[in-house]
CSV table of C-alpha atoms in Angstrom, one decimal:
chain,number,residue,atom,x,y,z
J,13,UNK,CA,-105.1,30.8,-22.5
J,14,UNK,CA,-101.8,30.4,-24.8
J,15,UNK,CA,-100.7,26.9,-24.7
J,16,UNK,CA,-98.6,27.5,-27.5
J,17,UNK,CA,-96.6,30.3,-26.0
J,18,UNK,CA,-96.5,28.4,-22.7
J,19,UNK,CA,-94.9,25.7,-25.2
J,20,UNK,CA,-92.1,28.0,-26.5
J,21,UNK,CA,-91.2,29.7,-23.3
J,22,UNK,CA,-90.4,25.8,-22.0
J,23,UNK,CA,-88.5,25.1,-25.0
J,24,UNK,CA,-86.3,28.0,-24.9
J,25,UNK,CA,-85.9,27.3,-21.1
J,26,UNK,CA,-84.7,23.9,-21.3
J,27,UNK,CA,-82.3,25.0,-24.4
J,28,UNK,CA,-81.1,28.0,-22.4
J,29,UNK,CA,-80.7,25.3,-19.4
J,30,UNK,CA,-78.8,23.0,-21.6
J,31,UNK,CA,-76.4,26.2,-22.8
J,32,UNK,CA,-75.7,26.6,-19.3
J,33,UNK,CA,-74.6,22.9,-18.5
J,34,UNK,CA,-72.3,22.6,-21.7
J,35,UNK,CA,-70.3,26.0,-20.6
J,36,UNK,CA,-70.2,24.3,-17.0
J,37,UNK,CA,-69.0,21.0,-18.0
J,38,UNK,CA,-66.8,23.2,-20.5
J,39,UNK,CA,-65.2,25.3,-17.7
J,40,UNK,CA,-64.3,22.4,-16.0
J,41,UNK,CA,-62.4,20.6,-18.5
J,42,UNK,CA,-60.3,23.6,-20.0
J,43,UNK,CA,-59.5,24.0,-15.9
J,44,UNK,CA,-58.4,20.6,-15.7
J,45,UNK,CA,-56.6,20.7,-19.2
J,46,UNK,CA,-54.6,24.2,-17.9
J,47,UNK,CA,-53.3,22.3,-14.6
J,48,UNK,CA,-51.9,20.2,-16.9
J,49,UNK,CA,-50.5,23.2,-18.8
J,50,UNK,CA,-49.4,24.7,-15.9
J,51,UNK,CA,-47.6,22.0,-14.4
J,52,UNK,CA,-45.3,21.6,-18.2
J,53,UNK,CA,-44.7,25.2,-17.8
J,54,UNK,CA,-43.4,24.8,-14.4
J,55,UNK,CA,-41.0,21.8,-15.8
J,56,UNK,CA,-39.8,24.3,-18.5
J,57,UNK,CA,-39.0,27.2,-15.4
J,58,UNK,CA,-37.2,24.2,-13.5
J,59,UNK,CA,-34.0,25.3,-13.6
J,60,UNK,CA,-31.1,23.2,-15.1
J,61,UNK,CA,-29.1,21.1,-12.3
J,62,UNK,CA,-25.2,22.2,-12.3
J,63,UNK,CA,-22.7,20.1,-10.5
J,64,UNK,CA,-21.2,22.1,-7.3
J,65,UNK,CA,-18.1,23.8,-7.1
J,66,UNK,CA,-15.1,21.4,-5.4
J,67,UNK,CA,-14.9,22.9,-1.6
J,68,UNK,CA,-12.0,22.8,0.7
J,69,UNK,CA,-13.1,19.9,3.4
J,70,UNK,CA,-10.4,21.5,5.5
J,71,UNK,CA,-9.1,18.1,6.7
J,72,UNK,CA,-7.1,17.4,3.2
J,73,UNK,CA,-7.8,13.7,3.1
J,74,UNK,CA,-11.5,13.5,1.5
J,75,UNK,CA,-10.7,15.6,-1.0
J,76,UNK,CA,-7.4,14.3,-1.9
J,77,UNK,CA,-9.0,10.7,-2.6
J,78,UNK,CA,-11.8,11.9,-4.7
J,79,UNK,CA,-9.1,13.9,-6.7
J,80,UNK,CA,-7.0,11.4,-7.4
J,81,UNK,CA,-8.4,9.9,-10.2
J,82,UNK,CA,-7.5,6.1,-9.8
J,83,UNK,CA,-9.5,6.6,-5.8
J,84,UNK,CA,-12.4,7.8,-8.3
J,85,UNK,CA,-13.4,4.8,-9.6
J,86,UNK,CA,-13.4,3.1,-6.4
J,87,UNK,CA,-15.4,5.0,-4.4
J,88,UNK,CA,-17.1,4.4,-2.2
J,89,UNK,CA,-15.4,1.2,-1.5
J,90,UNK,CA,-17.6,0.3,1.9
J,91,UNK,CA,-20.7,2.4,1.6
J,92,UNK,CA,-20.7,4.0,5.3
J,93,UNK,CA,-23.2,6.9,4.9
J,94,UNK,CA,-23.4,9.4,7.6
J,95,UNK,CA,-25.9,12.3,8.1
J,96,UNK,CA,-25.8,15.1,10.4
J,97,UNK,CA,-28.4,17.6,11.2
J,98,UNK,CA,-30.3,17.0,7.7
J,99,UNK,CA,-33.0,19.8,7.3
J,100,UNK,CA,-35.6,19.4,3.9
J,101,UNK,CA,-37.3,21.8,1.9
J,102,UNK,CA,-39.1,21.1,-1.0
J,103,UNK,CA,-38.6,24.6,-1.9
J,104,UNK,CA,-35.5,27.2,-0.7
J,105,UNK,CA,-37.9,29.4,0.4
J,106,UNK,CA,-40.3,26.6,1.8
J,107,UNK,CA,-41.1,25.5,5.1
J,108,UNK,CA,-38.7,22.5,6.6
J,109,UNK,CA,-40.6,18.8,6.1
J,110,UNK,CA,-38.1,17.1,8.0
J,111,UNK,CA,-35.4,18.9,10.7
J,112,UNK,CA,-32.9,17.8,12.0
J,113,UNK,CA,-32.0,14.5,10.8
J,114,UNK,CA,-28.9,12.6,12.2
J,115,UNK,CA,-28.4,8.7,11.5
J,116,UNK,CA,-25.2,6.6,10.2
J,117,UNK,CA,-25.1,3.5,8.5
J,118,UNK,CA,-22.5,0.9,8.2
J,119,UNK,CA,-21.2,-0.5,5.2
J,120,UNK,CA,-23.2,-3.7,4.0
J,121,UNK,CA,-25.9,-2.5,6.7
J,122,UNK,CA,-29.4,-3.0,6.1
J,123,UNK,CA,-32.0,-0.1,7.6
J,124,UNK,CA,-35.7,0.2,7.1
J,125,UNK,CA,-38.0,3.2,7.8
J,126,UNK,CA,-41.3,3.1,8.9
J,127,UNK,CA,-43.9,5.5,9.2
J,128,UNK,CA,-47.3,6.2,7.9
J,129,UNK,CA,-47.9,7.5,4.1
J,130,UNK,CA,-46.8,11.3,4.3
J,131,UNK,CA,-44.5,11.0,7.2
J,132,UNK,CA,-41.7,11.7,4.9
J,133,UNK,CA,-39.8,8.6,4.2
J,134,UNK,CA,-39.4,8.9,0.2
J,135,UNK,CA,-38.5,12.4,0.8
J,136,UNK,CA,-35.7,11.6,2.9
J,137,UNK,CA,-34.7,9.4,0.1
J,138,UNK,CA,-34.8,12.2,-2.6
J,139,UNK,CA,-32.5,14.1,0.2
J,140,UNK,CA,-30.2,11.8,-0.4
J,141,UNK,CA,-29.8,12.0,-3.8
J,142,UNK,CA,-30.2,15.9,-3.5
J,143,UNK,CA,-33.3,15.9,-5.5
J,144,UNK,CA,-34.6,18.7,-2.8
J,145,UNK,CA,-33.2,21.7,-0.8
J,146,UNK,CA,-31.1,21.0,2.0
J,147,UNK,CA,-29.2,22.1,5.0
J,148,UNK,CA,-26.8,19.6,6.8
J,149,UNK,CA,-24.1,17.2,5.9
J,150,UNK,CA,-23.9,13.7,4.4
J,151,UNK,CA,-21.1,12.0,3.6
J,152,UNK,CA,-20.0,8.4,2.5
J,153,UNK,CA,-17.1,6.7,3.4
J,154,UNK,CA,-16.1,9.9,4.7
J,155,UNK,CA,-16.0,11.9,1.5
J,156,UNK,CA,-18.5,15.0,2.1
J,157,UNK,CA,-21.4,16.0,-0.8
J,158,UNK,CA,-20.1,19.1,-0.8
J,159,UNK,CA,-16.7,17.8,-2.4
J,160,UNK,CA,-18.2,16.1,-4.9
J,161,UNK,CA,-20.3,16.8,-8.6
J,162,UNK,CA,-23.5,16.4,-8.0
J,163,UNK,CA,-23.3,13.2,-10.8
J,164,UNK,CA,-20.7,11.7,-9.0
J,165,UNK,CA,-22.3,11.7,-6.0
J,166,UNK,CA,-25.1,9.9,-7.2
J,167,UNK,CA,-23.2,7.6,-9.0
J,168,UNK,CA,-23.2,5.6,-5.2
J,169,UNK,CA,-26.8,5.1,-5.3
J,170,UNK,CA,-28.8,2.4,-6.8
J,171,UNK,CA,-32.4,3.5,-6.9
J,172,UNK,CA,-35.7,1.7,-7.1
J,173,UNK,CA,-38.0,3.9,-6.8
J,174,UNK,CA,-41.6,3.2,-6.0
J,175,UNK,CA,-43.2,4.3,-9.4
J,176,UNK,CA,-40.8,2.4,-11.4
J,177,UNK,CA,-39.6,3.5,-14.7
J,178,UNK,CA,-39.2,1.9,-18.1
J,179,UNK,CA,-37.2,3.9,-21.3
J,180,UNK,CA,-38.5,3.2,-24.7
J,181,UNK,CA,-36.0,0.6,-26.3
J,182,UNK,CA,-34.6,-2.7,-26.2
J,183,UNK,CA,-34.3,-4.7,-22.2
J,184,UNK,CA,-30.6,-4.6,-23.5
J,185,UNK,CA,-30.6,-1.0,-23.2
J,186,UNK,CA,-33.2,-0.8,-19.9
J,187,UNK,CA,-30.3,-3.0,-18.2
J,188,UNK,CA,-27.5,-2.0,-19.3
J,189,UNK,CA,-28.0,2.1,-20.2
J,190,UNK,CA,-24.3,2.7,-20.8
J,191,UNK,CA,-23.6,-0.8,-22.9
J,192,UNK,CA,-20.8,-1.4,-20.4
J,193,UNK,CA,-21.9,-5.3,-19.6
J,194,UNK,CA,-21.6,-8.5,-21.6
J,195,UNK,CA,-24.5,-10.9,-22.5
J,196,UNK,CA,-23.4,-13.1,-20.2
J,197,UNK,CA,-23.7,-10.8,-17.1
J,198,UNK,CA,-26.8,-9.2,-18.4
J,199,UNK,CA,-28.6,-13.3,-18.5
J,200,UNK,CA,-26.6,-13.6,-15.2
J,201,UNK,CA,-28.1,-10.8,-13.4
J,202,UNK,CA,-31.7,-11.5,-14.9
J,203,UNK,CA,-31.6,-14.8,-13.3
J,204,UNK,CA,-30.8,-13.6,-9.8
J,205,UNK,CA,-33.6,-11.4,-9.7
J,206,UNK,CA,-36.3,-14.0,-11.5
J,207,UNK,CA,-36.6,-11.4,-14.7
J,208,UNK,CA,-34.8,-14.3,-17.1
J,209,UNK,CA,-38.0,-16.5,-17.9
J,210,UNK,CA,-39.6,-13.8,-18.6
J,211,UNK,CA,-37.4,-11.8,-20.9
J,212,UNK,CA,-36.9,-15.3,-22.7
J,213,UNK,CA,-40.6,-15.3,-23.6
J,214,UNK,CA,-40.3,-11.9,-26.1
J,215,UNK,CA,-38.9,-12.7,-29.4
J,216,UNK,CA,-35.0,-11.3,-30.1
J,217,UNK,CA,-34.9,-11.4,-26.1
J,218,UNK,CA,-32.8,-8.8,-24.8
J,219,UNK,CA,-32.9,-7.1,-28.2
J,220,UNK,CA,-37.2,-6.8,-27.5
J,221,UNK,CA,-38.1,-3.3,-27.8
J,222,UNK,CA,-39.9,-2.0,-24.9
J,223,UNK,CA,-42.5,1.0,-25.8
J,224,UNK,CA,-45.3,2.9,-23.9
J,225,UNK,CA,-43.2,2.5,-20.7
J,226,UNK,CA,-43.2,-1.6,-21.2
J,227,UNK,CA,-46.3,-1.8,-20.9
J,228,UNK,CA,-46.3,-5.7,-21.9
J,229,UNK,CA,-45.0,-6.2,-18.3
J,230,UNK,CA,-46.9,-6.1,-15.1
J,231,UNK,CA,-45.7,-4.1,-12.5
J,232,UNK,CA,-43.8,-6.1,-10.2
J,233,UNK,CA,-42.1,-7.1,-13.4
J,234,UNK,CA,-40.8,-3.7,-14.4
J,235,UNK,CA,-39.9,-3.4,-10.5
J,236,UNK,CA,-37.6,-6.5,-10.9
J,237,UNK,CA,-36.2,-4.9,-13.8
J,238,UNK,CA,-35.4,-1.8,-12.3
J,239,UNK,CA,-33.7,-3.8,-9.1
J,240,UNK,CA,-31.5,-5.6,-11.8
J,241,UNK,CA,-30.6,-1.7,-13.6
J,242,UNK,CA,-29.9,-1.1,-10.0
J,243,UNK,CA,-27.4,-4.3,-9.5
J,244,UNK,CA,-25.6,-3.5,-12.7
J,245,UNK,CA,-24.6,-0.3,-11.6
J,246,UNK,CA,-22.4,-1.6,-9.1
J,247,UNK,CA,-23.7,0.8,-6.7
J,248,UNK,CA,-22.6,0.5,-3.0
J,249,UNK,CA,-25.8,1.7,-1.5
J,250,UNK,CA,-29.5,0.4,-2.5
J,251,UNK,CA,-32.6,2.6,-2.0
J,252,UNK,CA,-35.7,0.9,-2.2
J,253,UNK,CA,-38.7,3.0,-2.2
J,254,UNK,CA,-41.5,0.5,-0.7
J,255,UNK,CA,-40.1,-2.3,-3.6
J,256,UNK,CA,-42.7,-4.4,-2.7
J,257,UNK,CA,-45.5,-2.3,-3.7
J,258,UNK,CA,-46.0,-3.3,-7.0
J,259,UNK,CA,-44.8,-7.3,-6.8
J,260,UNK,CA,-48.0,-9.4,-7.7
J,261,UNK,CA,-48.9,-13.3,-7.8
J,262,UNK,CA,-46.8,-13.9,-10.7
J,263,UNK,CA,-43.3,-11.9,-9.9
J,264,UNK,CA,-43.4,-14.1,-6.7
């Protein structure tokens, strides 16, 4: 009998329905927006890595060569790892992800591990560069972690990782972080890995600046430059997370 207030009530339905799916959609993005928040806020609570304290290895020898400081510089000189009874945590309070862990490998030794996604094989890596909390005993060339900073010890690893990473600067500086290498063996090392034809293309070369994580590379390019940072560093063992994840028609 009143059309008109039949009108209204519908109107202010569908304006009270569209309040309700603005706050929804609202809710949802501040919640995504705070994980974000959440997870900086977490990075700022990290707390600061500190290089351990020098420990007795009780044998003498170990400790003696990485005090000497002429021995420093050539360690490790073969790159025999050993690990014994290797126990993870992602957190000290955490449940163990892998246990008991024992494997050796020889110097100039290649080893692969297999094993489906989540079976732990990058976090074994990170274990190895003490990126997580663990129980056991590692040692190269028969110099224990425990005797050792924390950035001397990982001064033996060259590390591709399987999300690469590219600073903001010049390829000089991607290559070469510590300016410690010559043209020459910069162009030298490009070739090998198949990265020279393509740095040659930028203008001012390895002088290009690199921004928003290179992002005028493709991926299996910045993965070839991050095997090339790896090669410069002289490092006497090579972790490659999966390196071949990211290679496409062109790298190859």
């Amino acid at each position: 009998d009143k059309p008109g207030e039949i009108g209204i009530i519908v109107a202010l339905a569908m304006l009270i329905l569209g309040t309700f799916q603005w706050a929804v959609i609202t809710s949802i993005t501040v919640d995504g927006l705070m994980r974000s928040v959440d997870r900086v806020f977490k990075f700022i609570d990290l707390p600061s890595e500190e290089p351990l304290p020098v420990k007795s290895g009780g044998k003498g020898g170990p400790d003696l060569v990485i005090d000497n400081p002429h021995a420093r510089d050539c360690w490790p000189n073969r790159g025999q790892m050993d690990v014994k009874g290797l126990t993870v945590k992602y957190t000290e309070a955490g449940r163990a992800v892998l246990s008991d862990i024992s494997f050796s490998v020889d110097g100039g030794q290649s080893m692969g591990l297999l094993g489906r996604t989540g079976s732990g094989k990058s976090t074994l890596l990170s274990a190895l560069l003490r990126l997580a909390s663990t129980d056991g005993e590692i040692s190269i060339d028969g110099v224990s972690w425990s005797s050792v900073s924390l950035h001397t010890w990982r001064k033996a690893f060259g590390v591709v990782p399987q999300k690469v990473f590219i600073l903001t600067g010049t390829f000089r500086m991607n290559l070469d972080p510590h300016g410690r290498y010559s043209d020459e063996e910069l162009w030298k090392v490009a070739e090998e890995v198949g990265l020279k034809s393509v740095i040659e293309q930028f203008p001012d070369k390895l002088d290009f600046q690199l921004e928003d994580g290179g992002n005028v590379l493709s991926y299996g390019h910045k993965q070839l430059l991050c095997l090339a940072r790896s090669f410069l560093s002289k490092a006497r063992i090579l972790l490659l997370d999966e390196p071949s994840s990211y290679l496409d028609p062109i790298t190859l």
